[in-house]
Coordinates of C-alpha atoms in Angstrom, one line a residue:
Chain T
X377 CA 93.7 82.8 98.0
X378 CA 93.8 86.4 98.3
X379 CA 90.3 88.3 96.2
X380 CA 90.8 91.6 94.9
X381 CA 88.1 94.1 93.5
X382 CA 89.1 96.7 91.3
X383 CA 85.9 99.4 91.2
X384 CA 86.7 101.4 88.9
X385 CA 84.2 104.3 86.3
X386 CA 83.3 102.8 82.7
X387 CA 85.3 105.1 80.5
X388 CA 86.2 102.8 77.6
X389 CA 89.1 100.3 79.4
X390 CA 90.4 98.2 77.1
X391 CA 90.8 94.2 77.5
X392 CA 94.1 94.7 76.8
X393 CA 94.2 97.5 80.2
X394 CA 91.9 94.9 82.0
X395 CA 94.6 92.0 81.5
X396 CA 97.3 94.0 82.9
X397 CA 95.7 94.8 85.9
X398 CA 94.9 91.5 86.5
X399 CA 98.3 90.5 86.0
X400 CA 99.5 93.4 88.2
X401 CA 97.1 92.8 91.2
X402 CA 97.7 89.1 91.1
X403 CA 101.9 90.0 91.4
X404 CA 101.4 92.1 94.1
X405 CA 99.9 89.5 96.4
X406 CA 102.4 87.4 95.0
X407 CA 105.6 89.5 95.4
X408 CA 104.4 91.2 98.8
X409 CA 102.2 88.6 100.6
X410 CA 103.9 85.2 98.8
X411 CA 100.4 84.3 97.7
X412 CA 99.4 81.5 95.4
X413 CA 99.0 82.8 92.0
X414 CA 96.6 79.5 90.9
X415 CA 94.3 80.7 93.7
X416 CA 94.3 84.8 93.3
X417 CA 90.9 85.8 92.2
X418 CA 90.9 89.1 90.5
X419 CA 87.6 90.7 89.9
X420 CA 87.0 94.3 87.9
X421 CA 83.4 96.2 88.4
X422 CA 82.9 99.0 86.1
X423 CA 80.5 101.5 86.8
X424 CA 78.2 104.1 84.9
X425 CA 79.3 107.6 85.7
X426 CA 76.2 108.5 86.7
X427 CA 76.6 106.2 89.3
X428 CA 79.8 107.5 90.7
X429 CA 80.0 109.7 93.2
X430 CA 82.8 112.0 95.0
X431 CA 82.5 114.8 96.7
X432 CA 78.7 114.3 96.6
X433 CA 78.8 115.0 92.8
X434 CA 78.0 112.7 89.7
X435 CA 81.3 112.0 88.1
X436 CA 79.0 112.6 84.6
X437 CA 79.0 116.3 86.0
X438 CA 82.1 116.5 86.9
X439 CA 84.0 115.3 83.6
X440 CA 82.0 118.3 82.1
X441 CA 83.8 121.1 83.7
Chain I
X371 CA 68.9 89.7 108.3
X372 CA 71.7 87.5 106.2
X373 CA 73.2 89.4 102.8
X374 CA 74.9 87.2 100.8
X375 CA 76.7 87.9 97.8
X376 CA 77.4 85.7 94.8
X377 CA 79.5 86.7 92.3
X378 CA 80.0 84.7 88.9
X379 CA 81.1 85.2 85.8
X380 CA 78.4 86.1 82.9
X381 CA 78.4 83.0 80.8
X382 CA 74.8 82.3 80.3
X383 CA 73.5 81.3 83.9
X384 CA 69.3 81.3 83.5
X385 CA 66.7 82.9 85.3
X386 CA 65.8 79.1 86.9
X387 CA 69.6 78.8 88.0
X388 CA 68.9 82.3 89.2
X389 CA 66.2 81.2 91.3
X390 CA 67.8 78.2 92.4
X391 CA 70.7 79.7 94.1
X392 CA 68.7 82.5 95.5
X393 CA 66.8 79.5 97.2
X394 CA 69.4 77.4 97.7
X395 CA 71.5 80.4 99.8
X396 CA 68.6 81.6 101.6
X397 CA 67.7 77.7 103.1
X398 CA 71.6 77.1 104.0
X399 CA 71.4 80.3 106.2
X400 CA 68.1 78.9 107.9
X401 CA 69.5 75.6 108.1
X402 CA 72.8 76.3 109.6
X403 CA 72.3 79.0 111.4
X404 CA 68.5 79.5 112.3
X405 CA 68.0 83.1 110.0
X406 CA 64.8 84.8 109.1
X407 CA 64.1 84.1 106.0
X408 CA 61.7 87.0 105.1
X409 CA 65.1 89.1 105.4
X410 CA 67.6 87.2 103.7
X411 CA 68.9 88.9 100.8
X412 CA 70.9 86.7 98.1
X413 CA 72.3 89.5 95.2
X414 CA 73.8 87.9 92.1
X415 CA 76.9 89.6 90.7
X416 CA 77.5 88.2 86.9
X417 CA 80.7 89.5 85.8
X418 CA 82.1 89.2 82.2
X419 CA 84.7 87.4 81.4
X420 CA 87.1 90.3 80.5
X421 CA 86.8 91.7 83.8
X422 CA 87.5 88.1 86.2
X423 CA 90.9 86.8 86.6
X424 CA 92.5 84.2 87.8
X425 CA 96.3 83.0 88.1
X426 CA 97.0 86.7 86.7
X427 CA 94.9 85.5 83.8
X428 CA 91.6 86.5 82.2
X429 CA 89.1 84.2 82.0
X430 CA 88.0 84.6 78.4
X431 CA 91.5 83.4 77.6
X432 CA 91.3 80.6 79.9
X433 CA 88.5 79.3 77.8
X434 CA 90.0 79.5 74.7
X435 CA 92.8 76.8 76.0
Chain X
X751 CA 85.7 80.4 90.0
X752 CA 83.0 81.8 92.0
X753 CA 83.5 84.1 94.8
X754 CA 80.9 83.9 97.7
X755 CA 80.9 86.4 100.4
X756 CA 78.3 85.9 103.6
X757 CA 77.4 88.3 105.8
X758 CA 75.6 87.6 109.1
X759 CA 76.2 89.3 112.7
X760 CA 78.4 88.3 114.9
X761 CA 76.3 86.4 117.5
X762 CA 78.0 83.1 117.9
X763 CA 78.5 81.4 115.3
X764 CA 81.1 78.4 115.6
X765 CA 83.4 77.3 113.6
X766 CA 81.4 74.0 112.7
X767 CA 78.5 76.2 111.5
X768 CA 81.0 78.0 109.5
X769 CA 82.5 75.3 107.8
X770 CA 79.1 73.9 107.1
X771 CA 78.2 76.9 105.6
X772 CA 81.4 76.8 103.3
X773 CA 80.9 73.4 102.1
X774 CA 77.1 74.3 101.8
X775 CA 77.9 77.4 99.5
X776 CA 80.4 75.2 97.2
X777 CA 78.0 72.4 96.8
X778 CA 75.4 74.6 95.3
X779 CA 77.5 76.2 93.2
X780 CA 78.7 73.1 91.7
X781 CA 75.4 71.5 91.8
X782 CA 73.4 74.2 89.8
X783 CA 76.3 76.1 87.8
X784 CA 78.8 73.1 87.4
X785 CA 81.5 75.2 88.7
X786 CA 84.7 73.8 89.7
X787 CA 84.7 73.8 93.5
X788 CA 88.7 74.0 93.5
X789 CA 88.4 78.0 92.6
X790 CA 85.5 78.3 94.8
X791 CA 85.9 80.9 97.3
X792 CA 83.5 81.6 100.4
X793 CA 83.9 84.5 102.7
X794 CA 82.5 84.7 106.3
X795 CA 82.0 88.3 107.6
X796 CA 80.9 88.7 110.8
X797 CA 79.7 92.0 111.8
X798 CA 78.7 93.9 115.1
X799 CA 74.9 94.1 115.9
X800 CA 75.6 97.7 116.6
X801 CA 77.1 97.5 113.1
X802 CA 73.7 96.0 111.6
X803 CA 71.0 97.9 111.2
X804 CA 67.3 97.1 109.0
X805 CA 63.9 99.3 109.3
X806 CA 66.1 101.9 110.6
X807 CA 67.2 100.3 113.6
X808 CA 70.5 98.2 114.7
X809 CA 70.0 95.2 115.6
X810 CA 71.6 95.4 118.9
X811 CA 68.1 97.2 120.0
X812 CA 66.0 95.1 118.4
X813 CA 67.2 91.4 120.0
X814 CA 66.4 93.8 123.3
X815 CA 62.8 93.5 122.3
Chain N
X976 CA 87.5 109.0 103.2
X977 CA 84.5 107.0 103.3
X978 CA 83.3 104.6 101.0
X979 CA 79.0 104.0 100.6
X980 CA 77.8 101.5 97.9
X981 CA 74.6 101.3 97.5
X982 CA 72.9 98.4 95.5
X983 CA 69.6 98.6 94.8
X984 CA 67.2 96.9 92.1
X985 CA 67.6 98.0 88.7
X986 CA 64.2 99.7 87.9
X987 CA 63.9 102.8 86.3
X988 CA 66.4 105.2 89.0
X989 CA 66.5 108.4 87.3
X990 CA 69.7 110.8 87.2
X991 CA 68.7 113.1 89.2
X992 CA 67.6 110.3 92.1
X993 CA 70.7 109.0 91.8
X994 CA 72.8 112.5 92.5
X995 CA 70.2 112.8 95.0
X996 CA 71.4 109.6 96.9
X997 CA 75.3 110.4 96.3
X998 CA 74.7 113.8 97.8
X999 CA 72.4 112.6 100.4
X1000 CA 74.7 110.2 101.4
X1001 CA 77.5 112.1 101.2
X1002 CA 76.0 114.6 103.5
X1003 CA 75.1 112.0 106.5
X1004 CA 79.0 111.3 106.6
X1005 CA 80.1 114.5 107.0
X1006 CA 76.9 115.9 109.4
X1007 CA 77.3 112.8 111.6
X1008 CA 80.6 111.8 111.7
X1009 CA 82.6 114.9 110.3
X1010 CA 84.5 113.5 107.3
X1011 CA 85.6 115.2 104.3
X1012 CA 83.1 115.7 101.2
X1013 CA 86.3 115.6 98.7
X1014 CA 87.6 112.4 99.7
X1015 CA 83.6 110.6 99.8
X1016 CA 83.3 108.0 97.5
X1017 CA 79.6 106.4 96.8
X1018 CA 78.8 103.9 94.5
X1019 CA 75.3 103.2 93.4
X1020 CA 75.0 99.3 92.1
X1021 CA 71.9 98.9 90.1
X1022 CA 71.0 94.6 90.1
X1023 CA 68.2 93.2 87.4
X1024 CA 65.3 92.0 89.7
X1025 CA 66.6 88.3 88.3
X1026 CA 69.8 88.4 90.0
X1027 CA 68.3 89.8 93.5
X1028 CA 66.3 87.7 96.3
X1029 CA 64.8 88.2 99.3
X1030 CA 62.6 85.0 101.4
X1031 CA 64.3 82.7 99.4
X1032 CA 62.3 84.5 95.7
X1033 CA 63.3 86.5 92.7
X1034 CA 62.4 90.1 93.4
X1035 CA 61.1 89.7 89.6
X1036 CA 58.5 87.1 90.7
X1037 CA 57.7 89.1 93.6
X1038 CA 56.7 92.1 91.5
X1039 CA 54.2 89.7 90.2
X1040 CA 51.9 89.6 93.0
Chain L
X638 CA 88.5 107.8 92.0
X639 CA 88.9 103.8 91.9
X640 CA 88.6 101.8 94.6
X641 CA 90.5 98.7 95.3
X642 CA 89.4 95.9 98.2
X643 CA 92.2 93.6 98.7
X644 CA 90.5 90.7 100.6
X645 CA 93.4 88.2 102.3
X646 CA 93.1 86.1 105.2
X647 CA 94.6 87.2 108.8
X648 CA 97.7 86.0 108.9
X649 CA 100.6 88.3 110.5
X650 CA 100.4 90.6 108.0
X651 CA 102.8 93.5 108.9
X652 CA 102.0 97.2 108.5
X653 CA 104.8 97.7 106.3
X654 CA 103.1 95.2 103.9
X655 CA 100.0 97.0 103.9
X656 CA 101.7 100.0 103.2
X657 CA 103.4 98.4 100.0
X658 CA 100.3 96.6 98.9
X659 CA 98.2 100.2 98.8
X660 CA 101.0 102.3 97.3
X661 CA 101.2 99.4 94.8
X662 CA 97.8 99.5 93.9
X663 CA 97.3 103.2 93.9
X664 CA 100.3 103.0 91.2
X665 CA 98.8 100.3 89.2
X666 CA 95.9 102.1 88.8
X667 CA 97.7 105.3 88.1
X668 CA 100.6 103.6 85.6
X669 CA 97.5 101.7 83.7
X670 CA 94.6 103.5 83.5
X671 CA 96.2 107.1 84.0
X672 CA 94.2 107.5 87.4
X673 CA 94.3 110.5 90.0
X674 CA 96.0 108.7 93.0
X675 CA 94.3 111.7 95.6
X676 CA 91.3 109.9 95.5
X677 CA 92.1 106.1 94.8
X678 CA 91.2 104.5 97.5
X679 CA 92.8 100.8 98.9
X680 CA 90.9 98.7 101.6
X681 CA 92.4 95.8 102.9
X682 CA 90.6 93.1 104.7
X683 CA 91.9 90.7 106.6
X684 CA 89.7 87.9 107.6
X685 CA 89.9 85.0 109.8
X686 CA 91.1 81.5 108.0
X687 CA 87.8 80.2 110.1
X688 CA 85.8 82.3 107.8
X689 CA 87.7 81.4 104.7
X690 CA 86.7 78.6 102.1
X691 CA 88.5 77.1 99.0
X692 CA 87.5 73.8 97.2
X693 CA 84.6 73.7 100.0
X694 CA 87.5 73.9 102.8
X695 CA 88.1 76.2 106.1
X696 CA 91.9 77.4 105.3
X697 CA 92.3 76.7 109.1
X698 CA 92.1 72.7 108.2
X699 CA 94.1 73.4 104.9
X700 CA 97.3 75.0 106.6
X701 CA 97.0 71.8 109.1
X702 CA 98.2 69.9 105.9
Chain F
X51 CA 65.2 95.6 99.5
X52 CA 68.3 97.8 99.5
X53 CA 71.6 96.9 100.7
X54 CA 74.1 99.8 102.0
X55 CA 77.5 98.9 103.1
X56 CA 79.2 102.1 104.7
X57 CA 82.7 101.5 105.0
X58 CA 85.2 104.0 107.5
X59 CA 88.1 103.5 109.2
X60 CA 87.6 102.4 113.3
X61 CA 88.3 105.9 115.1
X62 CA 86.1 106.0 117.8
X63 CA 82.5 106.1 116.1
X64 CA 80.2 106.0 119.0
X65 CA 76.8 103.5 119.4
X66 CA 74.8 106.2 118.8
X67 CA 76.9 107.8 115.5
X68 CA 75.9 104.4 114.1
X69 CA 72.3 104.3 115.2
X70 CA 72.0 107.7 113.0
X71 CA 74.1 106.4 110.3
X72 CA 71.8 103.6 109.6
X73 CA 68.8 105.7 110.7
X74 CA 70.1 108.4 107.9
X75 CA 70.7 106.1 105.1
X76 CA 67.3 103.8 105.4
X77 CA 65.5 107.4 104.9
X78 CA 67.5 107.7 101.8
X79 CA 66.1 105.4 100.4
X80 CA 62.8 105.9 101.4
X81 CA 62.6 109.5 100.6
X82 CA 64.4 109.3 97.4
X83 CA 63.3 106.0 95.7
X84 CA 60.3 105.0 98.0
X85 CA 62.1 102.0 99.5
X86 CA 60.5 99.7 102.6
X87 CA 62.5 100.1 105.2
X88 CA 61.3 97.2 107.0
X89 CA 63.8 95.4 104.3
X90 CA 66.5 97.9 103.7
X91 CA 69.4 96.7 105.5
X92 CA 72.8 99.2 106.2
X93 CA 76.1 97.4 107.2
X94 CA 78.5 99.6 108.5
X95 CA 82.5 98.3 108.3
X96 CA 84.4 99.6 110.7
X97 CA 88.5 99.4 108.6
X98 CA 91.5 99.7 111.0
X99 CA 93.8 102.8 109.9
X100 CA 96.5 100.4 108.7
X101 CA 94.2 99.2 106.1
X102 CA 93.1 102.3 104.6
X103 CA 94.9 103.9 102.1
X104 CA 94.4 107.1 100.0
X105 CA 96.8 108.5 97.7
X106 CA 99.1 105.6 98.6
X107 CA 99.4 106.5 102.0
X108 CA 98.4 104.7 104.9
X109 CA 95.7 106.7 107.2
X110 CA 97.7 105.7 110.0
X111 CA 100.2 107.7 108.6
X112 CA 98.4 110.3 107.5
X113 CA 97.0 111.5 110.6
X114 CA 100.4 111.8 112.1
X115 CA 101.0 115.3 110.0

């Protein structure tokens, strides 16, 4: 029953990266917590760089240095 | 002062469904539980299918089955 | 498939209101977007009215008023 | 180490408003409770007005008025 | 810079298993998308099976079954 | 109409370091993107140290070196 978000910047993640880290989420609840698999909702937000901060910078300004 | 959050997967939903669940959200809060509902906030997540899984799955292969 | 997260303070609420809210949640999501209510999740989370704040203030002061 | 999201209606936020809010926000965390800049993560959401309510209306109808 | 919420409900979850669900997502992120793990962050919340619904259900009335 | 959630781990933030929290973000908003505060709402999530991780580490144990 377990829901995981994955926030993560939109740099250009494949489907194919997308898939295996809803695969790899969903086993970890499974392998660590014995969670249901049928029931593991895996959800992945991606997020304009300008819209991403750390270190109270844009992540846009800081993949320019 | 409720915030609820629905999260769905992007497959077409309409403004009207929009509005519907926005309603529908904010009168089960003052129903239930008595809330204001001048500060209810209902935000609508719609997520594509790439980026939702389930059972370690993606759901835009789910639909293909 | 839907994932619904509710947040309200933590003033309360029993665990009848709770489950009325779940099943209240779920019905409209199978009602208006025909989703399947098996993959349906609802989350609770109740928060601390120190926790809460709106117009600047938390809520603890204001239900002083 | 903290995390701020921020979700706001999607309406014309500029660039600069937005590294404005990620360093205002940023700022408040360290000033008020001491944490460290480097490891402050904030997350601005932008929502179409369709997908947001408040008093049980679309934000987008609202603008109407 | 991800960040990863790992919503499960409250039940006797050791620390240990926290600590080997966040160094498992940290790596997931790292092995899959070539992340910095300094600054991804895990949350875990652990929620009450009062204030979690599935199929319209409390899962404290589903583990009664 | 904003929605902030400001998420920390649970180390002894005082009444009033959350009174100036939410205080601090609501004028963010309204400063920065001319918000009404009488509807911006800030959450603040307190996260026990167990259930915090950065750089794969639990905070717990981090704040042990």
């Amino acid at each position: 029953m377990p829901y995981v978000n994955i926030r993560i910047t939109d740099e250009g993640v494949t489907k194919e990266q997308k898939q295996t880290l809803i695969k790899g989420a969903t086993d970890l609840l499974v392998e660590v917590l014995g969670k249901n698999p049928a029931t593991t909702v895996v959800v992945i937000d991606e997020v304009n760089t300008d819209n991403w901060g750390i270190a109270g910078k844009q992540v846009t300004e800081l993949r320019k240095k």
